[in-house]
Structures are given as C-alpha cells and as structure tokens.
PDB file of C-alpha atoms and ligand atoms in Angstrom:
ATOM      1  CA  MET V   1       0.000   0.000   0.000  1.00 46.00           C
ATOM      2  CA  LYS V   2       1.283   3.450  -0.919  1.00 52.00           C
ATOM      3  CA  LEU V   3       0.604   6.121   1.654  1.00 55.00           C
ATOM      4  CA  ASP V   4       1.456   9.774   1.327  1.00 58.00           C
ATOM      5  CA  ARG V   5       4.808  10.044   3.121  1.00 55.00           C
ATOM      6  CA  LYS V   6       3.867  13.465   4.482  1.00 49.00           C
ATOM      7  CA  ILE V   7       0.785  12.096   6.183  1.00 49.00           C
ATOM      8  CA  ILE V   8       2.822   9.351   7.784  1.00 49.00           C
ATOM      9  CA  ILE V   9       5.415  11.808   8.945  1.00 48.00           C
ATOM     10  CA  ARG V  10       2.870  14.173  10.426  1.00 45.00           C
ATOM     11  CA  ASN V  11       1.127  11.371  12.201  1.00 45.00           C
ATOM     12  CA  ILE V  12       4.190   9.703  13.525  1.00 47.00           C
ATOM     13  CA  ILE V  13       5.704  12.859  14.998  1.00 49.00           C
ATOM     14  CA  MET V  14       3.915  11.470  17.856  1.00 58.00           C
ATOM     15  CA  LEU V  15       3.943  12.305  21.375  1.00 64.00           C
ATOM     16  CA  SER V  16       1.330   9.699  21.924  1.00 68.00           C
ATOM     17  CA  LEU V  17      -0.247   7.228  19.523  1.00 81.00           C
ATOM     18  CA  LYS V  18      -3.453   9.193  19.145  1.00 78.00           C
ATOM     19  CA  ASN V  19      -3.031   9.908  15.445  1.00 79.00           C
ATOM     20  CA  ILE V  20      -1.711   6.610  14.248  1.00 86.00           C
ATOM     21  CA  CYS V  21      -3.911   4.262  12.199  1.00 88.00           C
ATOM     22  CA  ARG V  22      -3.690   0.635  11.132  1.00 93.00           C
ATOM     23  CA  ASP V  23      -2.446   1.537   7.638  1.00 91.00           C
ATOM     24  CA  HIS V  24       0.521   3.345   9.151  1.00 89.00           C
ATOM     25  CA  ILE V  25       1.300   0.368  11.312  1.00 93.00           C
ATOM     26  CA  VAL V  26       1.199  -2.019   8.335  1.00 94.00           C
ATOM     27  CA  TYR V  27       3.486   0.340   6.425  1.00 92.00           C
ATOM     28  CA  LEU V  28       5.875   0.621   9.367  1.00 93.00           C
ATOM     29  CA  PHE V  29       5.976  -3.136   9.990  1.00 95.00           C
ATOM     30  CA  ASN V  30       6.724  -3.806   6.298  1.00 95.00           C
ATOM     31  CA  GLN V  31       9.580  -1.340   6.507  1.00 94.00           C
ATOM     32  CA  VAL V  32      10.839  -3.067   9.664  1.00 96.00           C
ATOM     33  CA  ASP V  33      10.715  -6.476   7.922  1.00 95.00           C
ATOM     34  CA  ASP V  34      12.899  -5.023   5.123  1.00 92.00           C
ATOM     35  CA  MET V  35      15.305  -3.444   7.584  1.00 92.00           C
ATOM     36  CA  MET V  36      15.761  -6.730   9.424  1.00 93.00           C
ATOM     37  CA  LYS V  37      16.942  -8.205   6.111  1.00 92.00           C
ATOM     38  CA  ASN V  38      19.265  -5.378   5.094  1.00 84.00           C
ATOM     39  CA  LYS V  39      20.356  -4.159   8.563  1.00 79.00           C
ATOM     40  CA  ASN V  40      22.367  -1.095   7.439  1.00 87.00           C
ATOM     41  CA  SER V  41      21.807   1.818   5.067  1.00 90.00           C
ATOM     42  CA  THR V  42      23.084   5.321   4.427  1.00 94.00           C
ATOM     43  CA  SER V  43      19.721   7.061   4.419  1.00 92.00           C
ATOM     44  CA  MET V  44      20.624   9.255   7.409  1.00 94.00           C
ATOM     45  CA  LYS V  45      24.085  10.221   6.222  1.00 95.00           C
ATOM     46  CA  ASN V  46      24.922  13.759   7.418  1.00 94.00           C
ATOM     47  CA  LYS V  47      21.921  13.763   9.784  1.00 96.00           C
ATOM     48  CA  ILE V  48      22.293  14.242  13.532  1.00 97.00           C
ATOM     49  CA  LEU V  49      20.133  12.703  16.234  1.00 98.00           C
ATOM     50  CA  VAL V  50      19.993  14.463  19.601  1.00 98.00           C
ATOM     51  CA  ASN V  51      19.511  11.910  22.373  1.00 98.00           C
ATOM     52  CA  ALA V  52      18.175  13.771  25.414  1.00 98.00           C
ATOM     53  CA  PHE V  53      17.308  11.617  28.416  1.00 98.00           C
ATOM     54  CA  PHE V  54      16.320  13.384  31.626  1.00 98.00           C
ATOM     55  CA  GLU V  55      15.671   9.957  33.211  1.00 97.00           C
ATOM     56  CA  PRO V  56      17.718   6.739  33.252  1.00 96.00           C
ATOM     57  CA  SER V  57      17.594   4.486  30.199  1.00 97.00           C
ATOM     58  CA  THR V  58      19.533   1.597  28.716  1.00 97.00           C
ATOM     59  CA  ARG V  59      17.496   0.071  25.893  1.00 98.00           C
ATOM     60  CA  THR V  60      15.607   3.064  24.571  1.00 98.00           C
ATOM     61  CA  SER V  61      18.569   5.425  24.425  1.00 98.00           C
ATOM     62  CA  LEU V  62      21.049   2.882  23.079  1.00 98.00           C
ATOM     63  CA  SER V  63      18.645   1.361  20.561  1.00 98.00           C
ATOM     64  CA  PHE V  64      17.952   4.820  19.111  1.00 98.00           C
ATOM     65  CA  GLU V  65      21.689   5.413  18.998  1.00 98.00           C
ATOM     66  CA  THR V  66      22.321   2.071  17.293  1.00 97.00           C
ATOM     67  CA  ALA V  67      19.461   2.745  14.881  1.00 97.00           C
ATOM     68  CA  MET V  68      20.934   6.081  13.864  1.00 97.00           C
ATOM     69  CA  TYR V  69      24.403   4.613  13.314  1.00 97.00           C
ATOM     70  CA  ARG V  70      22.950   1.722  11.309  1.00 96.00           C
ATOM     71  CA  LEU V  71      21.340   4.322   9.033  1.00 96.00           C
ATOM     72  CA  GLY V  72      24.666   6.063   8.523  1.00 97.00           C
ATOM     73  CA  GLY V  73      23.822   9.050  10.759  1.00 97.00           C
ATOM     74  CA  ASN V  74      25.434  10.625  13.815  1.00 98.00           C
ATOM     75  CA  VAL V  75      24.347  11.044  17.427  1.00 98.00           C
ATOM     76  CA  ILE V  76      24.979  13.725  20.016  1.00 98.00           C
ATOM     77  CA  THR V  77      24.028  12.932  23.607  1.00 98.00           C
ATOM     78  CA  PHE V  78      22.748  15.439  26.127  1.00 98.00           C
ATOM     79  CA  ASN V  79      23.786  14.731  29.723  1.00 96.00           C
ATOM     80  CA  GLU V  80      21.783  16.727  32.236  1.00 96.00           C
ATOM     81  CA  ASN V  81      24.377  16.321  35.005  1.00 95.00           C
ATOM     82  CA  VAL V  82      27.089  18.186  33.127  1.00 95.00           C
ATOM     83  CA  SER V  83      24.775  20.591  31.277  1.00 96.00           C
ATOM     84  CA  SER V  84      23.885  24.242  31.879  1.00 96.00           C
ATOM     85  CA  ILE V  85      20.735  23.049  33.681  1.00 96.00           C
ATOM     86  CA  LYS V  86      23.171  22.834  36.607  1.00 96.00           C
ATOM     87  CA  LYS V  87      23.719  26.595  36.180  1.00 97.00           C
ATOM     88  CA  GLY V  88      19.990  27.233  36.340  1.00 97.00           C
ATOM     89  CA  GLU V  89      19.147  27.097  32.625  1.00 98.00           C
ATOM     90  CA  SER V  90      15.471  26.387  31.944  1.00 98.00           C
ATOM     91  CA  PHE V  91      14.054  23.302  30.226  1.00 97.00           C
ATOM     92  CA  GLU V  92      12.720  25.576  27.471  1.00 97.00           C
ATOM     93  CA  ASP V  93      16.101  27.134  26.670  1.00 97.00           C
ATOM     94  CA  THR V  94      17.722  23.713  26.808  1.00 98.00           C
ATOM     95  CA  ILE V  95      15.286  22.282  24.252  1.00 97.00           C
ATOM     96  CA  LYS V  96      15.629  25.347  22.014  1.00 96.00           C
ATOM     97  CA  THR V  97      19.404  24.863  22.045  1.00 97.00           C
ATOM     98  CA  LEU V  98      19.334  21.124  21.411  1.00 97.00           C
ATOM     99  CA  SER V  99      16.933  21.593  18.520  1.00 95.00           C
ATOM    100  CA  THR V 100      19.413  23.962  16.883  1.00 96.00           C
ATOM    101  CA  TYR V 101      22.115  21.307  16.766  1.00 97.00           C
ATOM    102  CA  GLY V 102      20.341  18.266  15.356  1.00 96.00           C
ATOM    103  CA  ASP V 103      17.816  17.093  12.776  1.00 94.00           C
ATOM    104  CA  ILE V 104      15.704  14.999  15.116  1.00 95.00           C
ATOM    105  CA  MET V 105      15.460  14.625  18.884  1.00 95.00           C
ATOM    106  CA  VAL V 106      14.606  11.703  21.152  1.00 96.00           C
ATOM    107  CA  LEU V 107      13.419  12.974  24.504  1.00 96.00           C
ATOM    108  CA  ARG V 108      12.644  11.249  27.802  1.00 97.00           C
ATOM    109  CA  HIS V 109      11.469  13.186  30.826  1.00 97.00           C
ATOM    110  CA  PRO V 110      10.050  12.301  34.257  1.00 97.00           C
ATOM    111  CA  GLU V 111       7.022  14.600  33.882  1.00 97.00           C
ATOM    112  CA  ILE V 112       3.855  13.709  31.984  1.00 95.00           C
ATOM    113  CA  GLY V 113       3.405  16.191  29.131  1.00 92.00           C
ATOM    114  CA  ALA V 114       7.007  17.466  29.147  1.00 94.00           C
ATOM    115  CA  VAL V 115       7.725  16.015  25.712  1.00 93.00           C
ATOM    116  CA  GLU V 116       4.629  17.612  24.249  1.00 90.00           C
ATOM    117  CA  LYS V 117       5.687  20.930  25.763  1.00 92.00           C
ATOM    118  CA  ALA V 118       9.150  20.523  24.231  1.00 94.00           C
ATOM    119  CA  SER V 119       7.672  19.765  20.813  1.00 90.00           C
ATOM    120  CA  LYS V 120       6.071  23.232  20.805  1.00 89.00           C
ATOM    121  CA  ILE V 121       9.448  24.891  21.404  1.00 91.00           C
ATOM    122  CA  SER V 122      11.621  22.708  19.183  1.00 92.00           C
ATOM    123  CA  ASN V 123      12.548  23.432  15.563  1.00 88.00           C
ATOM    124  CA  ILE V 124      12.981  19.720  14.827  1.00 91.00           C
ATOM    125  CA  PRO V 125      10.745  16.645  15.246  1.00 90.00           C
ATOM    126  CA  ILE V 126      10.728  15.137  18.719  1.00 92.00           C
ATOM    127  CA  ILE V 127      10.080  11.492  19.492  1.00 93.00           C
ATOM    128  CA  ASN V 128       8.639  10.730  22.910  1.00 94.00           C
ATOM    129  CA  ALA V 129      10.931   8.202  24.607  1.00 96.00           C
ATOM    130  CA  GLY V 130       8.763   8.165  27.741  1.00 96.00           C
ATOM    131  CA  ASP V 131       7.155  11.005  29.700  1.00 95.00           C
ATOM    132  CA  GLY V 132       6.781  10.049  33.344  1.00 96.00           C
ATOM    133  CA  SER V 133       3.957   7.586  33.808  1.00 96.00           C
ATOM    134  CA  GLY V 134       2.329   8.975  30.646  1.00 94.00           C
ATOM    135  CA  GLN V 135       3.218   7.382  27.323  1.00 93.00           C
ATOM    136  CA  HIS V 136       6.011   5.479  25.596  1.00 95.00           C
ATOM    137  CA  PRO V 137       4.824   5.226  21.982  1.00 94.00           C
ATOM    138  CA  THR V 138       7.904   3.694  20.335  1.00 95.00           C
ATOM    139  CA  GLN V 139       7.932   0.935  22.951  1.00 97.00           C
ATOM    140  CA  ALA V 140       4.276   0.200  22.134  1.00 97.00           C
ATOM    141  CA  LEU V 141       5.156  -0.100  18.447  1.00 96.00           C
ATOM    142  CA  LEU V 142       7.976  -2.535  19.138  1.00 98.00           C
ATOM    143  CA  ASP V 143       5.758  -4.457  21.552  1.00 98.00           C
ATOM    144  CA  LEU V 144       2.996  -4.668  18.958  1.00 98.00           C
ATOM    145  CA  TYR V 145       5.525  -5.769  16.339  1.00 98.00           C
ATOM    146  CA  THR V 146       6.707  -8.524  18.705  1.00 98.00           C
ATOM    147  CA  ILE V 147       3.116  -9.727  19.171  1.00 98.00           C
ATOM    148  CA  TYR V 148       2.528  -9.538  15.400  1.00 98.00           C
ATOM    149  CA  ARG V 149       5.561 -11.813  14.752  1.00 97.00           C
ATOM    150  CA  THR V 150       3.769 -14.639  16.573  1.00 98.00           C
ATOM    151  CA  PHE V 151       0.172 -13.604  15.914  1.00 98.00           C
ATOM    152  CA  PRO V 152       0.196 -11.771  12.534  1.00 97.00           C
ATOM    153  CA  GLU V 153      -3.561 -11.276  12.466  1.00 97.00           C
ATOM    154  CA  LEU V 154      -3.553  -9.359  15.743  1.00 98.00           C
ATOM    155  CA  LYS V 155      -7.011 -10.612  16.586  1.00 98.00           C
ATOM    156  CA  ASN V 156      -8.806 -12.999  18.955  1.00 98.00           C
ATOM    157  CA  LEU V 157      -5.989 -12.673  21.472  1.00 98.00           C
ATOM    158  CA  ASN V 158      -6.431 -12.815  25.214  1.00 98.00           C
ATOM    159  CA  ILE V 159      -3.877 -10.444  26.695  1.00 98.00           C
ATOM    160  CA  LEU V 160      -2.928 -10.215  30.365  1.00 98.00           C
ATOM    161  CA  PHE V 161      -0.967  -7.250  31.711  1.00 98.00           C
ATOM    162  CA  ILE V 162       0.743  -7.956  35.030  1.00 98.00           C
ATOM    163  CA  GLY V 163       2.424  -5.518  37.412  1.00 98.00           C
ATOM    164  CA  ASP V 164       2.289  -1.790  37.923  1.00 98.00           C
ATOM    165  CA  ILE V 165      -0.694  -1.026  35.709  1.00 98.00           C
ATOM    166  CA  GLU V 166      -1.193   2.423  37.210  1.00 97.00           C
ATOM    167  CA  LYS V 167       2.242   3.844  36.457  1.00 97.00           C
ATOM    168  CA  SER V 168       3.655   1.769  33.574  1.00 98.00           C
ATOM    169  CA  ARG V 169       3.807   4.010  30.529  1.00 97.00           C
ATOM    170  CA  THR V 170       4.604   0.996  28.341  1.00 98.00           C
ATOM    171  CA  ILE V 171       1.265  -0.547  29.330  1.00 98.00           C
ATOM    172  CA  HIS V 172      -0.569   2.744  28.811  1.00 96.00           C
ATOM    173  CA  SER V 173       0.766   3.069  25.271  1.00 95.00           C
ATOM    174  CA  LEU V 174       0.232  -0.579  24.354  1.00 97.00           C
ATOM    175  CA  VAL V 175      -3.346  -0.461  25.631  1.00 97.00           C
ATOM    176  CA  GLU V 176      -3.856   2.694  23.580  1.00 95.00           C
ATOM    177  CA  ILE V 177      -2.551   1.116  20.375  1.00 95.00           C
ATOM    178  CA  PHE V 178      -4.848  -1.860  20.955  1.00 97.00           C
ATOM    179  CA  THR V 179      -7.891   0.396  20.534  1.00 96.00           C
ATOM    180  CA  LEU V 180      -7.094  -0.072  16.825  1.00 96.00           C
ATOM    181  CA  TYR V 181      -7.479  -3.835  17.303  1.00 98.00           C
ATOM    182  CA  PRO V 182     -10.784  -4.193  19.138  1.00 98.00           C
ATOM    183  CA  LEU V 183     -11.137  -7.926  18.464  1.00 98.00           C
ATOM    184  CA  ASN V 184      -8.754  -8.720  21.337  1.00 98.00           C
ATOM    185  CA  LYS V 185      -9.520  -8.958  25.049  1.00 98.00           C
ATOM    186  CA  LEU V 186      -7.395  -7.112  27.606  1.00 98.00           C
ATOM    187  CA  HIS V 187      -7.043  -7.991  31.303  1.00 98.00           C
ATOM    188  CA  PHE V 188      -5.024  -6.648  34.215  1.00 98.00           C
ATOM    189  CA  LEU V 189      -3.471  -8.341  37.206  1.00 98.00           C
ATOM    190  CA  ALA V 190      -2.108  -5.450  39.257  1.00 97.00           C
ATOM    191  CA  PHE V 191       0.382  -5.314  42.119  1.00 96.00           C
ATOM    192  CA  ASN V 192      -1.168  -4.035  45.369  1.00 94.00           C
ATOM    193  CA  ASN V 193      -2.248  -0.400  44.998  1.00 93.00           C
ATOM    194  CA  CYS V 194      -1.221  -0.295  41.332  1.00 95.00           C
ATOM    195  CA  LEU V 195      -4.614  -0.557  39.634  1.00 96.00           C
ATOM    196  CA  PRO V 196      -5.411   1.289  36.405  1.00 96.00           C
ATOM    197  CA  ASN V 197      -7.624   4.349  36.548  1.00 94.00           C
ATOM    198  CA  GLU V 198     -11.333   4.152  35.781  1.00 96.00           C
ATOM    199  CA  ASP V 199     -10.966   5.795  32.348  1.00 96.00           C
ATOM    200  CA  ILE V 200      -8.745   2.993  31.084  1.00 97.00           C
ATOM    201  CA  LEU V 201     -11.236   0.369  32.271  1.00 98.00           C
ATOM    202  CA  TYR V 202     -14.149   2.246  30.749  1.00 98.00           C
ATOM    203  CA  ASN V 203     -12.408   2.662  27.384  1.00 97.00           C
ATOM    204  CA  ILE V 204     -11.475  -1.013  27.263  1.00 98.00           C
ATOM    205  CA  SER V 205     -15.018  -2.084  28.058  1.00 98.00           C
ATOM    206  CA  LEU V 206     -16.311   0.087  25.182  1.00 98.00           C
ATOM    207  CA  ASN V 207     -13.627  -0.656  22.587  1.00 97.00           C
ATOM    208  CA  HIS V 208     -13.187  -4.340  23.235  1.00 98.00           C
ATOM    209  CA  LYS V 209     -16.787  -5.049  24.244  1.00 98.00           C
ATOM    210  CA  GLN V 210     -15.749  -6.441  27.611  1.00 98.00           C
ATOM    211  CA  ASN V 211     -17.652  -6.483  30.852  1.00 97.00           C
ATOM    212  CA  ILE V 212     -15.967  -3.810  32.962  1.00 97.00           C
ATOM    213  CA  ASP V 213     -16.066  -5.982  36.084  1.00 96.00           C
ATOM    214  CA  GLY V 214     -14.132  -8.785  34.392  1.00 97.00           C
ATOM    215  CA  ILE V 215     -11.137  -6.722  33.250  1.00 98.00           C
ATOM    216  CA  ILE V 216      -9.303  -6.861  36.578  1.00 98.00           C
ATOM    217  CA  ILE V 217      -8.130 -10.344  37.557  1.00 98.00           C
ATOM    218  CA  GLN V 218      -7.353 -11.083  41.200  1.00 96.00           C
ATOM    219  CA  PRO V 219      -4.209 -13.198  41.807  1.00 94.00           C
ATOM    220  CA  ASP V 220      -6.246 -15.993  43.404  1.00 94.00           C
ATOM    221  CA  GLN V 221      -8.582 -16.141  40.344  1.00 95.00           C
ATOM    222  CA  LEU V 222      -5.809 -16.327  37.801  1.00 97.00           C
ATOM    223  CA  ASP V 223      -6.026 -19.080  35.194  1.00 98.00           C
ATOM    224  CA  ILE V 224      -2.880 -18.378  33.199  1.00 98.00           C
ATOM    225  CA  SER V 225      -3.719 -21.049  30.609  1.00 98.00           C
ATOM    226  CA  LEU V 226      -6.324 -18.663  29.137  1.00 98.00           C
ATOM    227  CA  TYR V 227      -3.840 -16.115  27.802  1.00 98.00           C
ATOM    228  CA  ASP V 228      -1.975 -15.779  24.514  1.00 98.00           C
ATOM    229  CA  VAL V 229       0.111 -12.803  25.602  1.00 99.00           C
ATOM    230  CA  VAL V 230       1.342 -12.213  29.161  1.00 98.00           C
ATOM    231  CA  TYR V 231       2.956  -8.777  29.462  1.00 98.00           C
ATOM    232  CA  VAL V 232       4.788  -8.222  32.753  1.00 98.00           C
ATOM    233  CA  THR V 233       6.153  -4.934  34.139  1.00 98.00           C
ATOM    234  CA  ARG V 234       8.225  -3.960  37.150  1.00 98.00           C
ATOM    235  CA  LEU V 235       7.026  -1.784  40.008  1.00 97.00           C
ATOM    236  CA  GLN V 236       7.664   1.856  39.043  1.00 96.00           C
ATOM    237  CA  LYS V 237       8.972   2.685  42.521  1.00 93.00           C
ATOM    238  CA  GLU V 238      10.193   6.091  41.442  1.00 94.00           C
ATOM    239  CA  ARG V 239       6.684   7.221  40.460  1.00 95.00           C
ATOM    240  CA  HIS V 240       4.644   6.319  43.544  1.00 93.00           C
ATOM    241  CA  CYS V 241       4.081   8.643  46.491  1.00 89.00           C
ATOM    242  CA  SER V 242       2.496   6.079  48.784  1.00 86.00           C
ATOM    243  CA  SER V 243       3.895   2.725  49.786  1.00 84.00           C
ATOM    244  CA  VAL V 244       3.511   0.062  47.125  1.00 89.00           C
ATOM    245  CA  GLU V 245       4.921  -3.380  46.731  1.00 87.00           C
ATOM    246  CA  SER V 246       5.579  -5.809  43.945  1.00 93.00           C
ATOM    247  CA  ASN V 247       3.613  -8.811  45.162  1.00 93.00           C
ATOM    248  CA  PHE V 248       3.468 -11.065  42.105  1.00 96.00           C
ATOM    249  CA  ILE V 249       6.144 -13.292  40.586  1.00 97.00           C
ATOM    250  CA  LEU V 250       5.716 -15.156  37.315  1.00 98.00           C
ATOM    251  CA  THR V 251       7.097 -18.493  38.506  1.00 97.00           C
ATOM    252  CA  PRO V 252       8.315 -21.369  36.309  1.00 98.00           C
ATOM    253  CA  GLU V 253       5.366 -23.365  37.626  1.00 98.00           C
ATOM    254  CA  MET V 254       2.889 -20.781  36.302  1.00 98.00           C
ATOM    255  CA  VAL V 255       4.734 -20.573  33.002  1.00 98.00           C
ATOM    256  CA  SER V 256       4.460 -24.359  32.597  1.00 98.00           C
ATOM    257  CA  LYS V 257       0.654 -23.982  32.621  1.00 98.00           C
ATOM    258  CA  MET V 258       0.617 -21.441  29.796  1.00 98.00           C
ATOM    259  CA  LYS V 259      -0.568 -22.309  26.290  1.00 98.00           C
ATOM    260  CA  GLU V 260       2.100 -23.848  24.059  1.00 98.00           C
ATOM    261  CA  LYS V 261       1.722 -21.015  21.582  1.00 98.00           C
ATOM    262  CA  SER V 262       1.697 -18.082  23.957  1.00 98.00           C
ATOM    263  CA  ILE V 263       4.295 -15.400  24.609  1.00 98.00           C
ATOM    264  CA  ILE V 264       5.747 -13.751  27.720  1.00 98.00           C
ATOM    265  CA  MET V 265       6.766 -10.128  27.282  1.00 98.00           C
ATOM    266  CA  HIS V 266       8.483  -7.521  29.460  1.00 98.00           C
ATOM    267  CA  PRO V 267       9.756  -4.080  28.387  1.00 98.00           C
ATOM    268  CA  LEU V 268      12.700  -4.505  30.797  1.00 98.00           C
ATOM    269  CA  PRO V 269      14.375  -3.610  33.126  1.00 98.00           C
ATOM    270  CA  ARG V 270      13.032  -6.393  35.329  1.00 98.00           C
ATOM    271  CA  ASN V 271      13.050  -6.838  39.063  1.00 97.00           C
ATOM    272  CA  LYS V 272      11.823  -9.854  40.980  1.00 96.00           C
ATOM    273  CA  GLU V 273       8.471 -10.150  39.090  1.00 98.00           C
ATOM    274  CA  LEU V 274      10.233 -11.960  36.218  1.00 98.00           C
ATOM    275  CA  PRO V 275      12.754 -14.529  37.493  1.00 98.00           C
ATOM    276  CA  THR V 276      15.689 -15.423  35.248  1.00 98.00           C
ATOM    277  CA  THR V 277      14.768 -19.092  35.732  1.00 98.00           C
ATOM    278  CA  ILE V 278      12.114 -18.706  33.018  1.00 98.00           C
ATOM    279  CA  ASP V 279      14.459 -17.157  30.450  1.00 98.00           C
ATOM    280  CA  MET V 280      15.074 -20.435  28.650  1.00 97.00           C
ATOM    281  CA  ASP V 281      11.361 -21.108  28.173  1.00 98.00           C
ATOM    282  CA  LYS V 282      10.493 -20.863  24.480  1.00 98.00           C
ATOM    283  CA  ARG V 283       7.516 -18.610  25.261  1.00 98.00           C
ATOM    284  CA  THR V 284       9.699 -15.759  26.509  1.00 98.00           C
ATOM    285  CA  VAL V 285      10.223 -12.998  23.912  1.00 98.00           C
ATOM    286  CA  TYR V 286      11.640 -10.103  25.949  1.00 98.00           C
ATOM    287  CA  PHE V 287      15.058 -10.358  24.361  1.00 98.00           C
ATOM    288  CA  GLU V 288      13.376 -10.330  20.945  1.00 98.00           C
ATOM    289  CA  GLN V 289      11.480  -7.170  21.945  1.00 98.00           C
ATOM    290  CA  MET V 290      14.823  -5.526  22.651  1.00 97.00           C
ATOM    291  CA  LYS V 291      16.172  -6.610  19.258  1.00 97.00           C
ATOM    292  CA  TYR V 292      13.101  -5.485  17.274  1.00 98.00           C
ATOM    293  CA  GLY V 293      13.318  -2.107  19.028  1.00 98.00           C
ATOM    294  CA  VAL V 294      16.352  -1.180  16.945  1.00 97.00           C
ATOM    295  CA  TYR V 295      14.550  -1.834  13.646  1.00 97.00           C
ATOM    296  CA  ILE V 296      11.335  -0.106  14.698  1.00 96.00           C
ATOM    297  CA  ARG V 297      13.401   2.937  15.646  1.00 96.00           C
ATOM    298  CA  MET V 298      15.353   2.803  12.389  1.00 96.00           C
ATOM    299  CA  ALA V 299      12.073   2.892  10.481  1.00 93.00           C
ATOM    300  CA  LEU V 300      10.709   5.756  12.572  1.00 92.00           C
ATOM    301  CA  LEU V 301      13.898   7.819  12.222  1.00 93.00           C
ATOM    302  CA  GLU V 302      13.785   7.385   8.456  1.00 90.00           C
ATOM    303  CA  GLN V 303      10.151   8.340   8.193  1.00 85.00           C
ATOM    304  CA  LEU V 304      10.559  11.421  10.347  1.00 83.00           C
ATOM    305  CA  THR V 305      13.775  12.793   8.966  1.00 82.00           C
ATOM    306  CA  ASN V 306      13.712  12.175   5.214  1.00 69.00           C
TER     307      ASN V 306
HETATM  308  C1  NCD Z 401      10.448   0.997  30.341  1.00 66.17           C
HETATM  309  C2  NCD Z 401      10.321   2.501  30.546  1.00 66.17           C
HETATM  310  O1  NCD Z 401      11.320   3.209  30.587  1.00 66.17           O
HETATM  311  O2  NCD Z 401       9.191   2.910  30.625  1.00 66.17           O
HETATM  312  N1  NCD Z 401      11.641   0.579  29.817  1.00 66.17           N
HETATM  313  C3  NCD Z 401      11.902   0.700  28.483  1.00 66.17           C
HETATM  314  O3  NCD Z 401      11.808   1.756  27.903  1.00 66.17           O
HETATM  315  N2  NCD Z 401      12.233  -0.420  27.819  1.00 66.17           N
HETATM  316  C4  NCD Z 401       9.976   0.197  31.475  1.00 66.17           C
HETATM  317  C5  NCD Z 401      10.387   0.526  32.871  1.00 66.17           C
HETATM  318  O4  NCD Z 401      11.141   1.433  33.153  1.00 66.17           O
HETATM  319  O5  NCD Z 401       9.912  -0.195  33.741  1.00 66.17           O
END
C-alpha cells in the first residue's frame, strides 16, 4: 500500500499514539521487515540525532543510537548532570538549544506532558521516549511488532498485563494502540495499589466489548492457561508517592501452565516479578522485543527525517 509520506510523517511525529492508524502500522511493519533483512543503510548520512534523556535508560537510548548509526547518521548525547541546567538554565532554553544542533530529537522526561511541551518549542521533530507515567509510543510499536511476529492477524488474542498497571507508561501506550485492534480482550493483574484508573477500564469495556467488572483479575482467580500474551512490568517505585509493593512473581510453575503457543513479554528492566529461571522457556520474547526495538526505531527515524 502506498501512503502519502507526508501524512505518515505528520502522524508519527507522535507524542502519543493518538493519530496513528492501522495503515501506518502495516506500512511501518513492512519497513521493519525489510530493515531486518538489510540491517544497514546510508539514508541518514549527514543527519544528527539528539539523544536527550532526563531519566535513566539503557534500551531506549542505546537502541535509538544504534538505529541512527545503522542508518549512517550521527548522534549527540545530552547529559543533564554536566549541562547548563546545573547553572539554572530552563528546560525551554535547553530544548531550544538542542533543537538547533540536530535534525531529530529523542526525549525522555520524568514529567507527563514534558515532551509535548518541548515539541512546541523545538525546531525539529521530537520522538517521545517516555514522559513520566504517561506514554512510551515507540515501545508500544515494538511491543505490537513482537506480538505480530507470533500472531500476525492481531485478533482474537487474550492479553494479560501484570504488574504496575497504574504507572507503567509501556502498558498505557500498548493499551492505547490496541484500541485499533478491538477484536482482542485485555485484562489486568495489578500489584497491590497499582490498579489502572477508571478511564482505562471504561475505554477497554467500550472498545473491546468487555464487561468492565471482568477486566481486573485477582491473583487468586488467575487461570494463566487462558492467555496468549502475558505482558509483565516492574514496580515503578520512582513514580509512587504512597507505599507500594511488587507482590506477584511469574514463577516457572505458572509458566508451565501457559498455552504452548503463547508469549511472555516484558519491556525490561526487570526486578523480581520476572525470574531469570524462566528465560530459557520458548515462550519468553523479551530479548526479541529488545532486538526489534532497533529496527522499529530505524524505520521511525527514516520516516521522520527524510
Ligand atoms: C520501560 C520505561 O522506561 O518505561 N523501559 C523501556 O523503555 N524499555 C519500562 C520501565 O522502566 O519499567
């Protein structure tokens, strides 16, 4: 399918996934399939990516960096601790400056909405690499791509999200992208005091035609053999004001009860919710997620910059 490149670009300069549609996703995934075959190109030669992370990151920052180098481009990295922010410079002036030096910026910030604010100041496109407990759109795209590799039709899936449902931006963005795929059922098994807000439950019940009371699964009701996708997240300790605890562990015993053709996902980093003893199970795909992230980000960088 041929889509107007400009429309794709406008829609994917996304701070959230609100403007994306299924045609864009098909287009993006086809591009990713091609990139996985070719691996390197020179399409970003002479282009500079500004990597600006105001919060810790391993995979997102380094996969964007790898992606840019694989496309023949260059990367400059902003480090808050040795920047003029330490001399009292504002966020606004910092963004204005960074956007003068590069062609595209990847920005992560601990506050919800900070990336959107930056996009209004910047002269160059900004990709949201996570804004507090808000959104993480590129992670949702790589997560969806990972699901699509096993379940290409993206329908009739029973999906269980486990962990910090309230504060996990990766869950928020993946749930949002699934509004485009209403023929799947979404469920949550939350750590204590980490339940999703009412709006999320309401939207799921409307979009996916689910009974609102059945969306939340209590640990003692869990029948893990019902699910095709089990998506686990860590406790977002840094985002909670009150005391919370990670009180669920996906044990090897539980995993052994899962469907043969099901997958276990995690955006990583993990804590105790996902023991390393399950890593060898063929259903685990979290290291694949990490690998696909590079190609998804290569495709996005190309679409946004060229
Ligand atoms: C996640 C994030 O930063 O939101 N990690 C990632 O980008 N792969 C998940 C997390 O921090 O728990």
